[in-house]
DNA sequence: AGGAAGATCTACT
DNA sequence: GTAGATCTTCCTA
């Protein structure tokens, strides 16, 4: 039992939430709660930064060269976790696309809300703003690896899922080009919460 | 079987 | 601000 948890009313996001254009889902995911269950302990972070990826027409997407064994989840059921390795880091995505398409949303940064002690155990940093302010950092802090690939994020029984608070919170959404991609689309597909200290970059 | 790429991170200056 | 480490997956032979 967490001793310091205030009573926050949370509701899990439905499958339908993810059955839309990835860019829209990426924007809508800002401010939502990512929950990682380890044994019965809940690690919780607010999503403050995301990026949208499309299917075959997006040169930066894992789906760009067609369906393969490792990326087939991008065409599959929406609302599932899609996890893979880049530069020795596991990256967490939520599968999101309209019916009969492919796409995913990369979770790039979190604001730690609960289980900070555990997160610091998995990532040896003292600075709170360093804990989950990057896609590879947050997977390490929450102990997310390939084993959780395909996890249903819309099921409260899962080891990872995403909720929203009942009480609405106001914030400004900013956008930019995606980070670290060599051939980007002529669209701004990175979204983040303005002036939140946990986003990975300011611009 | 081996090489190269990659949606990154850290440590250094 | 940038160089070097990192390691899984894919591609070609």
PDB file of C-alpha atoms (C1' of nucleotides) in Angstrom:
ATOM      1  CA  UNK A   1       0.000   0.000   0.000  1.00  0.00           C
ATOM      2  CA  UNK A   2       1.438   3.391  -0.941  1.00  0.00           C
ATOM      3  CA  UNK A   3       1.270   5.559   2.143  1.00  0.00           C
ATOM      4  CA  UNK A   4       1.551   8.929   0.495  1.00  0.00           C
ATOM      5  CA  UNK A   5      -0.989   8.495  -2.296  1.00  0.00           C
ATOM      6  CA  UNK A   6      -3.711  11.034  -2.367  1.00  0.00           C
ATOM      7  CA  UNK A   7      -7.032   9.734  -3.611  1.00  0.00           C
ATOM      8  CA  UNK A   8      -7.076  10.428  -7.334  1.00  0.00           C
ATOM      9  CA  UNK A   9     -10.007   9.185  -9.351  1.00  0.00           C
ATOM     10  CA  UNK A  10      -8.683   7.443 -12.413  1.00  0.00           C
ATOM     11  CA  UNK A  11     -10.362   5.753 -15.316  1.00  0.00           C
ATOM     12  CA  UNK A  12      -8.669   3.466 -17.827  1.00  0.00           C
ATOM     13  CA  UNK A  13      -8.571   4.551 -21.469  1.00  0.00           C
ATOM     14  CA  UNK A  14     -10.759   2.471 -23.773  1.00  0.00           C
ATOM     15  CA  UNK A  15      -9.723   0.722 -26.977  1.00  0.00           C
ATOM     16  CA  UNK A  16     -11.586   3.358 -28.970  1.00  0.00           C
ATOM     17  CA  UNK A  17      -9.284   6.075 -27.708  1.00  0.00           C
ATOM     18  CA  UNK A  18      -6.502   4.593 -29.852  1.00  0.00           C
ATOM     19  CA  UNK A  19      -8.548   3.958 -32.993  1.00  0.00           C
ATOM     20  CA  UNK A  20      -7.702   7.327 -34.546  1.00  0.00           C
ATOM     21  CA  UNK A  21      -4.997   9.137 -36.432  1.00  0.00           C
ATOM     22  CA  UNK A  22      -1.700   8.693 -34.519  1.00  0.00           C
ATOM     23  CA  UNK A  23      -1.091  12.444 -34.361  1.00  0.00           C
ATOM     24  CA  UNK A  24      -4.449  12.958 -32.693  1.00  0.00           C
ATOM     25  CA  UNK A  25      -3.851  10.131 -30.251  1.00  0.00           C
ATOM     26  CA  UNK A  26      -0.389  11.536 -29.498  1.00  0.00           C
ATOM     27  CA  UNK A  27      -1.927  14.879 -28.555  1.00  0.00           C
ATOM     28  CA  UNK A  28      -4.699  13.263 -26.543  1.00  0.00           C
ATOM     29  CA  UNK A  29      -2.212  11.173 -24.561  1.00  0.00           C
ATOM     30  CA  UNK A  30      -0.592  14.262 -23.053  1.00  0.00           C
ATOM     31  CA  UNK A  31      -1.598  14.611 -19.417  1.00  0.00           C
ATOM     32  CA  UNK A  32      -2.652  10.946 -19.142  1.00  0.00           C
ATOM     33  CA  UNK A  33      -1.260   8.569 -16.539  1.00  0.00           C
ATOM     34  CA  UNK A  34       1.069   5.737 -17.456  1.00  0.00           C
ATOM     35  CA  UNK A  35       0.861   3.012 -14.821  1.00  0.00           C
ATOM     36  CA  UNK A  36       3.447   0.246 -14.401  1.00  0.00           C
ATOM     37  CA  UNK A  37       2.523  -2.530 -12.009  1.00  0.00           C
ATOM     38  CA  UNK A  38       5.436  -4.418 -10.466  1.00  0.00           C
ATOM     39  CA  UNK A  39       4.122  -7.115  -8.165  1.00  0.00           C
ATOM     40  CA  UNK A  40       1.459  -4.997  -6.487  1.00  0.00           C
ATOM     41  CA  UNK A  41       3.424  -1.759  -6.456  1.00  0.00           C
ATOM     42  CA  UNK A  42       2.216   0.951  -8.839  1.00  0.00           C
ATOM     43  CA  UNK A  43       4.676   3.247 -10.566  1.00  0.00           C
ATOM     44  CA  UNK A  44       2.816   6.196 -12.052  1.00  0.00           C
ATOM     45  CA  UNK A  45       3.921   8.975 -14.372  1.00  0.00           C
ATOM     46  CA  UNK A  46       2.078  11.685 -16.240  1.00  0.00           C
ATOM     47  CA  UNK A  47       2.731  11.658 -19.977  1.00  0.00           C
ATOM     48  CA  UNK A  48       4.226  15.021 -20.956  1.00  0.00           C
ATOM     49  CA  UNK A  49       5.790  14.308 -24.361  1.00  0.00           C
ATOM     50  CA  UNK A  50       4.826  12.065 -27.314  1.00  0.00           C
ATOM     51  CA  UNK A  51       5.533  11.496 -31.003  1.00  0.00           C
ATOM     52  CA  UNK A  52       3.305  10.076 -33.738  1.00  0.00           C
ATOM     53  CA  UNK A  53       4.467   7.513 -36.294  1.00  0.00           C
ATOM     54  CA  UNK A  54       2.567   6.315 -39.349  1.00  0.00           C
ATOM     55  CA  UNK A  55       2.759   3.230 -41.548  1.00  0.00           C
ATOM     56  CA  UNK A  56       4.474   2.573 -44.889  1.00  0.00           C
ATOM     57  CA  UNK A  57       4.321   6.198 -45.982  1.00  0.00           C
ATOM     58  CA  UNK A  58       6.402   7.450 -43.042  1.00  0.00           C
ATOM     59  CA  UNK A  59      10.167   7.075 -43.676  1.00  0.00           C
ATOM     60  CA  UNK A  60      10.941   7.429 -39.953  1.00  0.00           C
ATOM     61  CA  UNK A  61       8.535   4.670 -38.966  1.00  0.00           C
ATOM     62  CA  UNK A  62       9.432   1.109 -38.106  1.00  0.00           C
ATOM     63  CA  UNK A  63       6.582   0.192 -40.445  1.00  0.00           C
ATOM     64  CA  UNK A  64       8.170   1.963 -43.425  1.00  0.00           C
ATOM     65  CA  UNK A  65       9.527  -1.146 -45.134  1.00  0.00           C
ATOM     66  CA  UNK A  66       6.392  -3.171 -44.773  1.00  0.00           C
ATOM     67  CA  UNK A  67       5.202  -5.724 -42.302  1.00  0.00           C
ATOM     68  CA  UNK A  68       7.891  -7.825 -40.656  1.00  0.00           C
ATOM     69  CA  UNK A  69       7.814 -10.079 -37.703  1.00  0.00           C
ATOM     70  CA  UNK A  70       9.246  -7.466 -35.365  1.00  0.00           C
ATOM     71  CA  UNK A  71       6.883  -4.642 -36.371  1.00  0.00           C
ATOM     72  CA  UNK A  72       3.643  -6.470 -37.139  1.00  0.00           C
ATOM     73  CA  UNK A  73       2.064  -5.098 -33.964  1.00  0.00           C
ATOM     74  CA  UNK A  74       1.833  -1.713 -35.677  1.00  0.00           C
ATOM     75  CA  UNK A  75      -0.867  -3.132 -37.957  1.00  0.00           C
ATOM     76  CA  UNK A  76      -2.507  -5.014 -35.156  1.00  0.00           C
ATOM     77  CA  UNK A  77      -5.019  -4.263 -32.458  1.00  0.00           C
ATOM     78  CA  UNK A  78      -4.801  -0.681 -31.197  1.00  0.00           C
ATOM     79  CA  UNK A  79      -4.183   0.036 -27.530  1.00  0.00           C
ATOM     80  CA  UNK A  80      -1.342  -2.435 -27.163  1.00  0.00           C
ATOM     81  CA  UNK A  81       2.272  -1.740 -26.214  1.00  0.00           C
ATOM     82  CA  UNK A  82       4.857  -1.880 -29.015  1.00  0.00           C
ATOM     83  CA  UNK A  83       8.368  -2.073 -27.587  1.00  0.00           C
ATOM     84  CA  UNK A  84      11.696  -2.296 -29.358  1.00  0.00           C
ATOM     85  CA  UNK A  85      15.348  -1.411 -28.992  1.00  0.00           C
ATOM     86  CA  UNK A  86      17.201   1.589 -30.367  1.00  0.00           C
ATOM     87  CA  UNK A  87      20.765   2.455 -29.365  1.00  0.00           C
ATOM     88  CA  UNK A  88      20.684   0.128 -26.398  1.00  0.00           C
ATOM     89  CA  UNK A  89      17.414   1.585 -25.100  1.00  0.00           C
ATOM     90  CA  UNK A  90      13.959   0.091 -25.026  1.00  0.00           C
ATOM     91  CA  UNK A  91      11.317   2.452 -26.363  1.00  0.00           C
ATOM     92  CA  UNK A  92       7.642   2.262 -25.452  1.00  0.00           C
ATOM     93  CA  UNK A  93       4.912   2.949 -27.989  1.00  0.00           C
ATOM     94  CA  UNK A  94       1.152   2.620 -27.935  1.00  0.00           C
ATOM     95  CA  UNK A  95      -0.305   1.126 -31.112  1.00  0.00           C
ATOM     96  CA  UNK A  96      -2.731   3.697 -32.553  1.00  0.00           C
ATOM     97  CA  UNK A  97      -4.266   4.077 -35.998  1.00  0.00           C
ATOM     98  CA  UNK A  98      -7.630   4.256 -37.783  1.00  0.00           C
ATOM     99  CA  UNK A  99      -9.238   1.001 -38.889  1.00  0.00           C
ATOM    100  CA  UNK A 100      -7.099  -1.001 -41.369  1.00  0.00           C
ATOM    101  CA  UNK A 101      -4.033   1.217 -41.126  1.00  0.00           C
ATOM    102  CA  UNK A 102      -0.758   1.135 -39.202  1.00  0.00           C
ATOM    103  CA  UNK A 103       0.747   3.487 -36.667  1.00  0.00           C
ATOM    104  CA  UNK A 104       1.967   4.071 -33.135  1.00  0.00           C
ATOM    105  CA  UNK A 105       2.642   6.772 -30.586  1.00  0.00           C
ATOM    106  CA  UNK A 106       6.022   6.952 -28.879  1.00  0.00           C
ATOM    107  CA  UNK A 107       5.937   7.901 -25.203  1.00  0.00           C
ATOM    108  CA  UNK A 108       8.922  10.232 -24.874  1.00  0.00           C
ATOM    109  CA  UNK A 109       8.752  11.639 -21.346  1.00  0.00           C
ATOM    110  CA  UNK A 110       6.909  11.370 -18.040  1.00  0.00           C
ATOM    111  CA  UNK A 111       6.459  13.433 -14.928  1.00  0.00           C
ATOM    112  CA  UNK A 112       6.998  10.981 -12.034  1.00  0.00           C
ATOM    113  CA  UNK A 113       4.015  10.930  -9.683  1.00  0.00           C
ATOM    114  CA  UNK A 114       4.188   7.748  -7.654  1.00  0.00           C
ATOM    115  CA  UNK A 115       6.888   5.174  -6.940  1.00  0.00           C
ATOM    116  CA  UNK A 116       9.778   7.624  -7.289  1.00  0.00           C
ATOM    117  CA  UNK A 117      11.832   5.590  -4.863  1.00  0.00           C
ATOM    118  CA  UNK A 118      11.514   2.471  -7.019  1.00  0.00           C
ATOM    119  CA  UNK A 119      12.269   4.394 -10.200  1.00  0.00           C
ATOM    120  CA  UNK A 120      15.442   5.761  -8.680  1.00  0.00           C
ATOM    121  CA  UNK A 121      16.417   2.234  -7.797  1.00  0.00           C
ATOM    122  CA  UNK A 122      16.226   1.168 -11.454  1.00  0.00           C
ATOM    123  CA  UNK A 123      17.990   4.304 -12.676  1.00  0.00           C
ATOM    124  CA  UNK A 124      20.801   5.701 -10.653  1.00  0.00           C
ATOM    125  CA  UNK A 125      20.209   9.432 -10.819  1.00  0.00           C
ATOM    126  CA  UNK A 126      19.669  11.948  -8.063  1.00  0.00           C
ATOM    127  CA  UNK A 127      17.968  14.647 -10.097  1.00  0.00           C
ATOM    128  CA  UNK A 128      14.214  14.125 -10.369  1.00  0.00           C
ATOM    129  CA  UNK A 129      14.063  15.841 -13.755  1.00  0.00           C
ATOM    130  CA  UNK A 130      16.576  13.310 -15.090  1.00  0.00           C
ATOM    131  CA  UNK A 131      14.526  10.318 -14.011  1.00  0.00           C
ATOM    132  CA  UNK A 132      12.027   9.949 -16.876  1.00  0.00           C
ATOM    133  CA  UNK A 133      12.743  12.879 -19.226  1.00  0.00           C
ATOM    134  CA  UNK A 134      13.486  10.791 -22.319  1.00  0.00           C
ATOM    135  CA  UNK A 135      12.134   7.689 -24.058  1.00  0.00           C
ATOM    136  CA  UNK A 136      15.014   5.445 -22.996  1.00  0.00           C
ATOM    137  CA  UNK A 137      15.126   6.890 -19.495  1.00  0.00           C
ATOM    138  CA  UNK A 138      11.510   6.220 -18.677  1.00  0.00           C
ATOM    139  CA  UNK A 139      11.595   2.600 -19.783  1.00  0.00           C
ATOM    140  CA  UNK A 140      14.584   2.012 -17.540  1.00  0.00           C
ATOM    141  CA  UNK A 141      12.947   3.820 -14.604  1.00  0.00           C
ATOM    142  CA  UNK A 142       9.818   1.710 -15.008  1.00  0.00           C
ATOM    143  CA  UNK A 143      11.590  -1.529 -15.823  1.00  0.00           C
ATOM    144  CA  UNK A 144       9.959  -1.854 -19.216  1.00  0.00           C
ATOM    145  CA  UNK A 145      11.575  -4.303 -21.618  1.00  0.00           C
ATOM    146  CA  UNK A 146      10.794  -6.483 -24.628  1.00  0.00           C
ATOM    147  CA  UNK A 147       9.000  -8.927 -22.348  1.00  0.00           C
ATOM    148  CA  UNK A 148       6.098  -6.487 -22.160  1.00  0.00           C
ATOM    149  CA  UNK A 149       5.823  -6.139 -25.949  1.00  0.00           C
ATOM    150  CA  UNK A 150       2.180  -6.585 -26.917  1.00  0.00           C
ATOM    151  CA  UNK A 151       0.766  -5.832 -23.463  1.00  0.00           C
ATOM    152  CA  UNK A 152      -2.830  -4.622 -23.570  1.00  0.00           C
ATOM    153  CA  UNK A 153      -2.810  -1.051 -22.281  1.00  0.00           C
ATOM    154  CA  UNK A 154      -6.589  -0.972 -21.935  1.00  0.00           C
ATOM    155  CA  UNK A 155      -6.749  -3.718 -19.316  1.00  0.00           C
ATOM    156  CA  UNK A 156      -6.430  -2.921 -15.625  1.00  0.00           C
ATOM    157  CA  UNK A 157      -4.971  -6.393 -15.086  1.00  0.00           C
ATOM    158  CA  UNK A 158      -1.971  -5.656 -17.317  1.00  0.00           C
ATOM    159  CA  UNK A 159       1.486  -4.804 -16.053  1.00  0.00           C
ATOM    160  CA  UNK A 160       1.278  -1.522 -17.981  1.00  0.00           C
ATOM    161  CA  UNK A 161      -1.822   0.514 -18.719  1.00  0.00           C
ATOM    162  CA  UNK A 162      -2.873   4.107 -19.309  1.00  0.00           C
ATOM    163  CA  UNK A 163      -5.524   6.066 -17.369  1.00  0.00           C
ATOM    164  CA  UNK A 164      -6.949   9.523 -17.323  1.00  0.00           C
ATOM    165  CA  UNK A 165      -7.982  11.547 -14.324  1.00  0.00           C
ATOM    166  CA  UNK A 166     -11.602  12.442 -13.948  1.00  0.00           C
ATOM    167  CA  UNK A 167     -10.720  15.974 -12.954  1.00  0.00           C
ATOM    168  CA  UNK A 168      -9.529  17.829 -16.038  1.00  0.00           C
ATOM    169  CA  UNK A 169      -6.298  19.716 -16.012  1.00  0.00           C
ATOM    170  CA  UNK A 170      -5.488  22.699 -18.211  1.00  0.00           C
ATOM    171  CA  UNK A 171      -2.220  22.958 -20.123  1.00  0.00           C
ATOM    172  CA  UNK A 172      -0.897  24.215 -23.423  1.00  0.00           C
ATOM    173  CA  UNK A 173       0.242  21.775 -26.084  1.00  0.00           C
ATOM    174  CA  UNK A 174       3.259  22.648 -28.184  1.00  0.00           C
ATOM    175  CA  UNK A 175       4.583  20.781 -31.202  1.00  0.00           C
ATOM    176  CA  UNK A 176       7.842  20.347 -33.072  1.00  0.00           C
ATOM    177  CA  UNK A 177       9.489  18.027 -35.528  1.00  0.00           C
ATOM    178  CA  UNK A 178      10.335  14.569 -34.269  1.00  0.00           C
ATOM    179  CA  UNK A 179      13.662  14.162 -32.540  1.00  0.00           C
ATOM    180  CA  UNK A 180      16.491  12.070 -33.888  1.00  0.00           C
ATOM    181  CA  UNK A 181      14.893  11.124 -37.200  1.00  0.00           C
ATOM    182  CA  UNK A 182      16.954  11.651 -40.348  1.00  0.00           C
ATOM    183  CA  UNK A 183      14.092  11.830 -42.864  1.00  0.00           C
ATOM    184  CA  UNK A 184      11.061  13.425 -41.289  1.00  0.00           C
ATOM    185  CA  UNK A 185       7.668  14.109 -42.825  1.00  0.00           C
ATOM    186  CA  UNK A 186       6.759  17.753 -43.491  1.00  0.00           C
ATOM    187  CA  UNK A 187       4.611  17.687 -40.376  1.00  0.00           C
ATOM    188  CA  UNK A 188       5.177  18.470 -36.747  1.00  0.00           C
ATOM    189  CA  UNK A 189       4.550  15.149 -35.067  1.00  0.00           C
ATOM    190  CA  UNK A 190       6.112  15.688 -31.670  1.00  0.00           C
ATOM    191  CA  UNK A 191       3.842  17.050 -28.963  1.00  0.00           C
ATOM    192  CA  UNK A 192       4.619  18.181 -25.444  1.00  0.00           C
ATOM    193  CA  UNK A 193       3.218  20.120 -22.528  1.00  0.00           C
ATOM    194  CA  UNK A 194       4.443  23.688 -22.511  1.00  0.00           C
ATOM    195  CA  UNK A 195       6.915  24.627 -19.765  1.00  0.00           C
ATOM    196  CA  UNK A 196       6.791  21.226 -18.108  1.00  0.00           C
ATOM    197  CA  UNK A 197      10.235  20.554 -16.587  1.00  0.00           C
ATOM    198  CA  UNK A 198      10.155  16.868 -17.528  1.00  0.00           C
ATOM    199  CA  UNK A 199      10.056  17.151 -21.317  1.00  0.00           C
ATOM    200  CA  UNK A 200      13.265  15.908 -22.930  1.00  0.00           C
ATOM    201  CA  UNK A 201      13.965  19.153 -24.813  1.00  0.00           C
ATOM    202  CA  UNK A 202      12.609  22.657 -24.727  1.00  0.00           C
ATOM    203  CA  UNK A 203      12.285  23.294 -28.457  1.00  0.00           C
TER     204      UNK A 203
ATOM    205  C1'  DA B   1      28.118 -15.171 -40.165  1.00  0.00           C
ATOM    206  C1'  DG B   2      29.101 -10.495 -40.025  1.00  0.00           C
ATOM    207  C1'  DG B   3      28.339  -5.729 -40.533  1.00  0.00           C
ATOM    208  C1'  DA B   4      25.738  -1.636 -40.136  1.00  0.00           C
ATOM    209  C1'  DA B   5      22.020   1.208 -38.530  1.00  0.00           C
ATOM    210  C1'  DG B   6      19.268   3.321 -35.094  1.00  0.00           C
ATOM    211  C1'  DA B   7      12.603   7.131 -32.739  1.00  0.00           C
ATOM    212  C1'  DT B   8      19.363   7.440 -27.325  1.00  0.00           C
ATOM    213  C1'  DC B   9      22.152   8.398 -23.184  1.00  0.00           C
ATOM    214  C1'  DT B  10      26.073   9.791 -20.593  1.00  0.00           C
ATOM    215  C1'  DA B  11      30.120  11.996 -19.669  1.00  0.00           C
ATOM    216  C1'  DC B  12      33.037  14.912 -20.896  1.00  0.00           C
ATOM    217  C1'  DT B  13      34.910  19.707 -22.457  1.00  0.00           C
TER     218       DT B  13
ATOM    219  C1'  DG C   1      27.572  20.929 -27.592  1.00  0.00           C
ATOM    220  C1'  DT C   2      29.508  16.691 -29.067  1.00  0.00           C
ATOM    221  C1'  DA C   3      31.983  12.133 -29.132  1.00  0.00           C
ATOM    222  C1'  DG C   4      31.691   7.538 -27.905  1.00  0.00           C
ATOM    223  C1'  DA C   5      29.181   3.616 -25.859  1.00  0.00           C
ATOM    224  C1'  DT C   6      25.616   0.784 -26.339  1.00  0.00           C
ATOM    225  C1'  DC C   7      23.031  -3.879 -28.214  1.00  0.00           C
ATOM    226  C1'  DT C   8      19.197  -5.754 -30.802  1.00  0.00           C
ATOM    227  C1'  DT C   9      17.424  -6.441 -35.213  1.00  0.00           C
ATOM    228  C1'  DC C  10      17.787  -6.634 -39.977  1.00  0.00           C
ATOM    229  C1'  DC C  11      20.120  -7.213 -44.389  1.00  0.00           C
ATOM    230  C1'  DT C  12      23.357  -9.316 -47.454  1.00  0.00           C
ATOM    231  C1'  DA C  13      26.392 -12.876 -48.602  1.00  0.00           C
TER     232       DA C  13
END
